[in-house]
CSV table of C-alpha atoms and ligand atoms in Angstrom, one decimal:
chain,number,residue,atom,x,y,z
A,1,MET,CA,8.8,-0.6,-22.7
A,2,SER,CA,6.6,2.2,-21.3
A,3,ASN,CA,8.2,5.5,-20.4
A,4,ARG,CA,5.4,6.3,-18.0
A,5,VAL,CA,5.6,5.6,-14.3
A,6,GLU,CA,2.6,5.7,-12.0
A,7,ILE,CA,3.0,6.7,-8.4
A,8,PHE,CA,0.3,5.2,-6.2
A,9,GLU,CA,-0.1,7.7,-3.4
A,10,ALA,CA,-0.5,5.9,0.0
A,11,GLY,CA,0.3,8.8,2.3
A,12,PRO,CA,-3.1,9.2,3.9
A,13,ARG,CA,-3.1,5.5,4.8
A,14,ASP,CA,0.4,4.0,5.1
A,15,GLY,CA,1.8,7.5,5.9
A,16,LEU,CA,-0.6,8.3,8.7
A,17,GLN,CA,-1.4,4.9,10.2
A,18,ASN,CA,1.8,4.9,12.2
A,19,GLU,CA,1.8,8.4,13.6
A,20,LYS,CA,1.7,8.6,17.4
A,21,ARG,CA,-0.4,11.7,17.6
A,22,MET,CA,-4.1,11.1,16.7
A,23,ILE,CA,-4.6,13.0,13.5
A,24,SER,CA,-8.1,14.4,13.0
A,25,ALA,CA,-10.3,13.5,10.1
A,26,ALA,CA,-10.3,17.2,9.1
A,27,GLU,CA,-6.5,17.1,8.8
A,28,LYS,CA,-6.6,13.9,6.8
A,29,ILE,CA,-9.3,15.4,4.5
A,30,ALA,CA,-7.2,18.5,3.9
A,31,LEU,CA,-4.2,16.3,2.9
A,32,ILE,CA,-6.4,14.1,0.6
A,33,ASP,CA,-8.0,17.2,-1.0
A,34,LEU,CA,-4.6,18.6,-1.8
A,35,LEU,CA,-3.3,15.3,-3.1
A,36,SER,CA,-6.4,15.0,-5.3
A,37,GLN,CA,-5.1,18.1,-7.2
A,38,ALA,CA,-1.7,16.6,-8.0
A,39,GLY,CA,-2.6,14.3,-10.9
A,40,PHE,CA,-2.6,10.9,-9.1
A,41,ARG,CA,-4.8,8.2,-10.6
A,42,ARG,CA,-5.0,6.3,-7.3
A,43,ILE,CA,-4.9,7.5,-3.7
A,44,GLU,CA,-5.2,5.2,-0.7
A,45,VAL,CA,-7.2,7.2,1.8
A,46,ALA,CA,-8.2,4.8,4.6
A,47,SER,CA,-8.2,1.4,6.2
A,48,PHE,CA,-11.3,-0.5,7.4
A,49,VAL,CA,-9.4,-2.6,9.9
A,50,SER,CA,-10.1,-3.2,13.6
A,51,PRO,CA,-9.9,0.1,15.5
A,52,LYS,CA,-8.4,-1.9,18.3
A,53,TRP,CA,-5.5,-2.8,16.1
A,54,VAL,CA,-5.0,0.5,14.3
A,55,PRO,CA,-6.8,3.3,16.2
A,56,GLN,CA,-5.3,5.9,13.8
A,57,MET,CA,-7.4,4.6,11.0
A,58,ALA,CA,-10.7,4.3,12.9
A,59,ASP,CA,-12.3,7.3,11.1
A,60,GLY,CA,-12.1,6.0,7.5
A,61,ALA,CA,-15.9,6.5,6.9
A,62,GLU,CA,-15.7,10.1,8.1
A,63,VAL,CA,-12.7,10.8,5.9
A,64,LEU,CA,-14.4,9.4,2.8
A,65,ALA,CA,-17.6,11.3,3.6
A,66,GLY,CA,-15.8,14.6,4.1
A,67,MET,CA,-13.2,14.6,1.2
A,68,THR,CA,-13.9,16.1,-2.2
A,69,ARG,CA,-13.7,13.5,-4.9
A,70,VAL,CA,-12.0,14.5,-8.1
A,71,ARG,CA,-13.1,12.8,-11.3
A,72,GLY,CA,-10.6,10.3,-12.6
A,73,VAL,CA,-9.0,9.6,-9.2
A,74,SER,CA,-9.7,6.1,-7.7
A,75,TYR,CA,-9.9,6.3,-3.9
A,76,ALA,CA,-8.7,3.1,-2.2
A,77,ALA,CA,-8.9,1.5,1.2
A,78,LEU,CA,-7.5,-1.5,3.0
A,79,THR,CA,-10.0,-4.3,3.9
A,80,PRO,CA,-8.6,-7.2,5.9
A,81,ASN,CA,-12.0,-9.1,6.0
A,82,LEU,CA,-15.6,-9.0,4.9
A,83,ARG,CA,-16.5,-6.7,7.7
A,84,GLY,CA,-13.9,-4.2,6.5
A,85,TYR,CA,-15.0,-4.6,2.9
A,86,GLU,CA,-18.6,-3.8,3.9
A,87,GLY,CA,-17.5,-0.7,5.7
A,88,ALA,CA,-15.4,0.4,2.7
A,89,ARG,CA,-18.3,-0.2,0.3
A,90,ALA,CA,-20.7,1.7,2.4
A,91,ALA,CA,-18.2,4.6,2.5
A,92,LYS,CA,-18.2,4.4,-1.4
A,93,VAL,CA,-14.5,3.6,-2.0
A,94,ASP,CA,-13.6,3.1,-5.6
A,95,GLU,CA,-11.4,0.1,-4.9
A,96,VAL,CA,-10.2,-2.0,-2.0
A,97,SER,CA,-7.0,-3.8,-1.1
A,98,VAL,CA,-6.4,-7.1,0.6
A,99,PHE,CA,-3.1,-7.5,2.3
A,100,ALA,CA,-1.2,-10.7,2.9
A,101,SER,CA,2.3,-11.5,4.0
A,102,ALA,CA,5.0,-13.7,2.5
A,103,SER,CA,6.2,-14.6,6.0
A,104,GLU,CA,4.3,-16.4,8.7
A,105,GLY,CA,5.8,-14.2,11.5
A,106,PHE,CA,4.5,-10.9,10.1
A,107,SER,CA,1.2,-12.5,9.1
A,108,ARG,CA,0.6,-13.5,12.7
A,109,ALA,CA,1.6,-10.1,14.0
A,110,ASN,CA,-0.3,-8.0,11.5
A,111,LEU,CA,-3.4,-10.1,10.9
A,112,ASN,CA,-3.5,-12.6,13.8
A,113,ALA,CA,-3.6,-15.3,11.2
A,114,THR,CA,-1.4,-17.7,9.3
A,115,ILE,CA,-0.9,-16.9,5.6
A,116,ALA,CA,-3.3,-19.6,4.7
A,117,GLU,CA,-6.0,-18.3,7.1
A,118,SER,CA,-5.6,-14.8,5.8
A,119,LEU,CA,-6.0,-15.8,2.2
A,120,GLU,CA,-9.1,-17.8,3.2
A,121,ARG,CA,-10.5,-14.6,4.8
A,122,PHE,CA,-9.8,-12.7,1.6
A,123,GLY,CA,-11.9,-15.1,-0.5
A,124,PRO,CA,-15.3,-13.7,0.5
A,125,VAL,CA,-13.9,-10.1,0.1
A,126,LEU,CA,-12.8,-10.9,-3.5
A,127,LYS,CA,-16.1,-12.5,-4.3
A,128,ALA,CA,-18.2,-9.7,-2.9
A,129,ALA,CA,-16.1,-7.1,-4.6
A,130,LYS,CA,-16.5,-8.9,-7.9
A,131,ASP,CA,-20.2,-9.0,-7.5
A,132,ASP,CA,-20.2,-5.3,-6.7
A,133,GLY,CA,-17.8,-4.4,-9.6
A,134,ILE,CA,-15.2,-3.0,-7.1
A,135,PRO,CA,-11.6,-3.7,-8.2
A,136,VAL,CA,-9.3,-5.3,-5.6
A,137,ARG,CA,-5.6,-4.7,-5.3
A,138,GLY,CA,-3.4,-7.2,-3.4
A,139,TYR,CA,-0.4,-6.5,-1.2
A,140,VAL,CA,2.3,-8.9,-0.2
A,141,SER,CA,4.3,-7.7,2.8
A,142,CYS,CA,7.8,-8.8,3.8
A,143,VAL,CA,8.9,-9.6,0.3
A,144,THR,CA,12.6,-9.7,1.1
A,145,ASP,CA,12.9,-9.6,4.9
A,146,CYS,CA,10.6,-10.2,7.9
A,147,PRO,CA,11.1,-8.6,11.3
A,148,PHE,CA,10.3,-11.9,12.9
A,149,ASP,CA,11.5,-14.6,10.5
A,150,GLY,CA,14.5,-12.9,8.8
A,151,PRO,CA,15.2,-13.3,5.1
A,152,VAL,CA,12.2,-14.4,3.1
A,153,PRO,CA,12.6,-17.0,0.3
A,154,PRO,CA,11.5,-15.5,-3.1
A,155,GLY,CA,9.4,-18.6,-3.8
A,156,ASP,CA,7.3,-17.7,-0.8
A,157,VAL,CA,6.5,-14.3,-2.3
A,158,ALA,CA,5.7,-15.9,-5.7
A,159,ARG,CA,3.3,-18.3,-4.1
A,160,VAL,CA,1.2,-15.5,-2.5
A,161,VAL,CA,1.4,-13.4,-5.8
A,162,GLY,CA,0.0,-16.4,-7.6
A,163,TRP,CA,-2.8,-16.8,-5.1
A,164,LEU,CA,-3.8,-13.1,-5.3
A,165,ARG,CA,-3.8,-13.2,-9.1
A,166,GLY,CA,-5.9,-16.4,-9.2
A,167,ALA,CA,-8.3,-14.9,-6.7
A,168,GLY,CA,-9.0,-11.9,-8.9
A,169,CYS,CA,-6.8,-9.1,-7.8
A,170,TYR,CA,-6.1,-6.7,-10.6
A,171,GLU,CA,-2.5,-5.9,-9.4
A,172,VAL,CA,-0.2,-7.0,-6.7
A,173,SER,CA,2.0,-4.6,-4.8
A,174,LEU,CA,5.2,-6.1,-3.4
A,175,GLY,CA,6.1,-4.6,0.0
A,176,ASP,CA,9.5,-4.3,1.5
A,177,THR,CA,7.7,-3.6,4.8
A,178,ILE,CA,10.8,-2.9,6.9
A,179,GLY,CA,13.1,-1.4,4.2
A,180,GLN,CA,15.8,-4.1,4.5
A,181,GLY,CA,15.7,-5.0,0.8
A,182,THR,CA,18.7,-4.4,-1.4
A,183,PRO,CA,18.7,-4.2,-5.2
A,184,GLU,CA,20.1,-7.8,-5.2
A,185,THR,CA,17.4,-9.3,-2.9
A,186,VAL,CA,14.7,-7.2,-4.7
A,187,ASP,CA,15.9,-8.5,-8.1
A,188,ALA,CA,15.9,-12.2,-6.8
A,189,MET,CA,12.4,-11.7,-5.4
A,190,LEU,CA,11.1,-10.2,-8.7
A,191,ASP,CA,12.7,-13.0,-10.7
A,192,ALA,CA,10.4,-15.4,-8.8
A,193,ALA,CA,7.3,-13.2,-8.7
A,194,LEU,CA,7.5,-12.6,-12.4
A,195,ASN,CA,7.1,-16.3,-12.9
A,196,GLU,CA,3.6,-15.8,-11.5
A,197,TRP,CA,2.6,-12.6,-13.1
A,198,ASP,CA,4.0,-10.1,-15.6
A,199,ALA,CA,5.5,-6.8,-14.7
A,200,ALA,CA,2.5,-4.8,-15.9
A,201,HIS,CA,0.5,-6.3,-12.9
A,202,LEU,CA,3.1,-5.8,-10.2
A,203,ALA,CA,3.9,-2.7,-8.2
A,204,GLY,CA,6.8,-1.9,-5.9
A,205,HIS,CA,6.2,-0.7,-2.3
A,206,PHE,CA,9.5,0.2,-0.7
A,207,HIS,CA,9.9,1.5,2.8
A,208,ASP,CA,13.1,3.5,3.2
A,209,THR,CA,14.5,2.4,6.5
A,210,ASN,CA,18.0,2.0,5.2
A,211,GLY,CA,17.9,4.7,2.5
A,212,ARG,CA,17.9,2.2,-0.3
A,213,ALA,CA,14.3,2.6,-1.5
A,214,LEU,CA,15.3,4.5,-4.7
A,215,GLU,CA,17.9,1.8,-5.6
A,216,ASN,CA,15.2,-0.8,-5.1
A,217,VAL,CA,12.9,1.2,-7.4
A,218,ASP,CA,15.7,1.1,-10.0
A,219,ALA,CA,16.0,-2.7,-9.6
A,220,ALA,CA,12.2,-3.0,-10.2
A,221,LEU,CA,12.3,-0.6,-13.1
A,222,ALA,CA,15.0,-2.8,-14.7
A,223,ARG,CA,12.6,-5.7,-14.3
A,224,GLY,CA,9.8,-3.7,-16.1
A,225,LEU,CA,7.7,-2.6,-13.1
A,226,ARG,CA,6.1,0.9,-13.7
A,227,VAL,CA,4.0,1.4,-10.6
A,228,PHE,CA,5.4,2.4,-7.3
A,229,ASP,CA,3.7,3.1,-4.0
A,230,ALA,CA,4.9,6.2,-2.1
A,231,CYS,CA,3.9,8.5,0.7
A,232,VAL,CA,4.2,12.3,0.6
A,233,GLY,CA,6.7,13.6,3.1
A,234,GLY,CA,8.1,10.1,3.5
A,235,LEU,CA,5.8,9.4,6.5
A,236,GLY,CA,4.7,6.1,7.6
A,237,GLY,CA,5.5,2.5,8.6
A,238,CYS,CA,3.5,-0.3,9.9
A,239,PRO,CA,2.7,-0.5,13.7
A,240,TYR,CA,3.1,-4.3,13.5
A,241,ALA,CA,6.5,-4.3,11.9
A,242,PRO,CA,9.1,-3.2,14.4
A,243,GLY,CA,11.8,-1.1,12.7
A,244,ALA,CA,9.6,-0.1,9.7
A,245,ALA,CA,10.5,3.5,9.1
A,246,GLY,CA,8.8,5.8,6.6
A,247,ASN,CA,7.7,4.9,3.1
A,248,VAL,CA,9.8,6.2,0.3
A,249,ALA,CA,8.7,9.8,-0.2
A,250,THR,CA,6.5,10.6,-3.2
A,251,GLU,CA,8.5,13.7,-4.0
A,252,ALA,CA,11.7,11.6,-4.0
A,253,VAL,CA,10.3,9.0,-6.3
A,254,LEU,CA,8.9,11.7,-8.6
A,255,ALA,CA,12.2,13.5,-8.9
A,256,HIS,CA,14.1,10.2,-9.3
A,257,VAL,CA,12.0,8.7,-12.1
A,258,GLU,CA,11.5,12.0,-13.9
A,259,GLY,CA,15.3,12.4,-13.8
A,260,LEU,CA,15.6,9.0,-15.5
A,261,GLY,CA,13.3,10.3,-18.3
A,262,PHE,CA,10.0,8.8,-17.2
A,263,GLN,CA,6.7,10.7,-17.3
A,264,THR,CA,4.4,10.7,-14.3
A,265,GLY,CA,1.7,13.3,-15.1
A,266,LEU,CA,2.2,14.6,-11.6
A,267,ASP,CA,2.4,18.3,-10.5
A,268,ALA,CA,5.6,18.6,-8.4
A,269,GLY,CA,4.5,21.9,-6.9
A,270,VAL,CA,1.3,20.5,-5.5
A,271,ILE,CA,3.2,17.4,-4.2
A,272,ALA,CA,5.8,19.7,-2.5
A,273,ASP,CA,2.9,21.5,-0.8
A,274,ALA,CA,1.3,18.2,0.3
A,275,ALA,CA,4.7,16.9,1.6
A,276,GLN,CA,5.0,20.0,3.7
A,277,MET,CA,1.5,19.5,5.0
A,278,ALA,CA,2.1,15.8,5.8
A,279,ARG,CA,5.4,16.5,7.6
A,280,GLY,CA,3.6,19.2,9.6
A,281,MET,CA,1.2,16.5,10.9
A,282,ARG,CA,4.1,14.8,12.8
A,283,PRO,CA,4.4,15.6,16.5
A,284,HIS,CA,6.9,18.5,16.9
B,301,HMG,P1,-8.5,-10.4,15.4
B,301,HMG,O1,-8.4,-9.7,16.8
B,301,HMG,O2,-7.9,-11.7,15.2
B,301,HMG,O3,-10.0,-10.5,14.9
B,301,HMG,O4,-8.0,-9.3,14.3
B,301,HMG,P2,-11.4,-10.4,15.6
B,301,HMG,O5,-12.3,-10.9,14.5
B,301,HMG,O6,-11.4,-11.1,16.9
B,301,HMG,O7,-11.7,-8.9,15.8
B,301,HMG,C1,-11.2,-8.2,16.9
B,301,HMG,C2,-12.1,-7.0,17.1
B,301,HMG,O8,-12.1,-6.1,16.0
B,301,HMG,C3,-13.6,-7.4,17.3
B,301,HMG,O9,-14.2,-6.4,18.1
B,301,HMG,C4,-14.1,-7.2,15.9
B,301,HMG,O10,-15.5,-7.0,15.8
B,301,HMG,C5,-13.4,-6.0,15.4
B,301,HMG,P3,-14.7,-6.8,19.6
B,301,HMG,O11,-15.7,-7.9,19.4
B,301,HMG,O12,-13.5,-7.2,20.3
B,301,HMG,O13,-15.3,-5.5,20.1
B,301,HMG,N1,-13.1,-6.1,13.9
B,301,HMG,C6,-13.3,-5.0,13.1
B,301,HMG,N2,-13.7,-3.7,13.4
B,301,HMG,C7,-13.8,-2.9,12.3
B,301,HMG,N3,-13.4,-3.3,11.1
B,301,HMG,C8,-13.0,-4.5,10.8
B,301,HMG,C9,-12.9,-5.4,11.8
B,301,HMG,N4,-12.6,-6.7,11.9
B,301,HMG,C10,-12.7,-7.1,13.2
B,301,HMG,N5,-12.7,-4.8,9.5
B,301,HMG,C11,-7.9,-8.4,12.2
B,301,HMG,C12,-8.0,-9.6,13.0
B,301,HMG,C13,-7.6,-8.7,10.7
B,301,HMG,C14,-9.3,-7.7,12.3
B,301,HMG,C15,-6.8,-7.4,12.7
B,301,HMG,O14,-5.6,-8.2,12.8
B,301,HMG,C16,-6.6,-6.2,11.9
B,301,HMG,O15,-7.4,-5.3,11.9
B,301,HMG,N6,-5.3,-6.1,11.4
B,301,HMG,C17,-5.0,-4.9,10.5
B,301,HMG,C18,-3.6,-4.5,10.8
B,301,HMG,C19,-3.2,-3.3,10.0
B,301,HMG,O16,-4.1,-2.6,9.5
B,301,HMG,N7,-1.9,-3.2,9.7
B,301,HMG,C20,-1.4,-2.1,8.9
B,301,HMG,C21,-1.8,-2.2,7.4
B,301,HMG,S1,-0.8,-3.4,6.6
B,301,HMG,C22,0.6,-2.5,6.1
B,301,HMG,O17,0.8,-1.4,6.5
B,301,HMG,C23,1.6,-3.2,5.1
B,301,HMG,C24,1.4,-2.5,3.7
B,301,HMG,O18,1.7,-1.1,3.7
B,301,HMG,C25,2.4,-3.2,2.7
B,301,HMG,C26,3.8,-3.3,3.3
B,301,HMG,O19,4.4,-2.2,3.7
B,301,HMG,O20,4.3,-4.4,3.3
B,301,HMG,C27,0.0,-2.7,3.1
B,302,MG,MG1,3.7,-0.3,3.8
């Protein structure tokens, strides 16, 4: 099994979308430009969602226009519908993400749609992206617990993973949106998800509300997953998921997996500087 782990850096998106203070495009660009020097293959830099829903992400086009692209880095953005996809494409993102939920309660709160309706909306995004040659990543939120519906049956996660695979996503990231997962519930969820797709196509996205994200990373590593989403400085959360604290910190995942003997190709010094910059963006 591979001894490489990839950290998918989501700080400029998942990290900053939940901050109370409006963070300027210039500050976001400074963070992205620093992260671009750290060795990441993929960095999620923006969301092309409704500015009424997430005002913090309204300046995605400005951010993409102002940042310095580094060759070899794929710059990603969230796109909930065709309108978002078109904005992301015009801003010249390298890849987009569609994001679904395994639970109806969170789907309604985050997308104002049932799971089925949200998947229906993603269809045209996936088709347009395919025509344009733009890779699409899929997310499934609330893979173990939902802030509205409680524990989520693993089969419900597997069903959405199967849909995203069938619709053409190149990878699916499994989100413990509110950080309530345990190694046991993560393992049970993965047991079901792996019936739909192999570990090479799945990523772990663990929020750290209960301080168990690294244990959940270990549970996923044991199942063969080698891609983990993280945010420098441990910032973040979802404004539509009450109780969602920060994402697991990039620097913590990096130290953890390298301590286990995995290679990441990342520069810990640059990441430490970026983490300090990201933490400095919080209101004091
Ligand atoms: P809606 O209100 O049902 O849809 O929202 P609508 O079509 O009525 O649109 C409302 C307004 O937004 C309209 O403007 C639209 O034109 C506009 P108005 O006519 O009222 O002036 N609009 C847009 N504007 C810009 N870009 C767009 C866009 N679409 C509509 N793409 C909608 C439905 C999906 C738009 C909304 O629910 C939404 O934007 N949701 C996104 C919420 C979000 O970004 N959440 C955080 C990201 S997910 C997350 O963090 C979880 C993750 O990290 C994994 C994990 O942790 O589990 C990925
Ligand atoms: Mg998240």
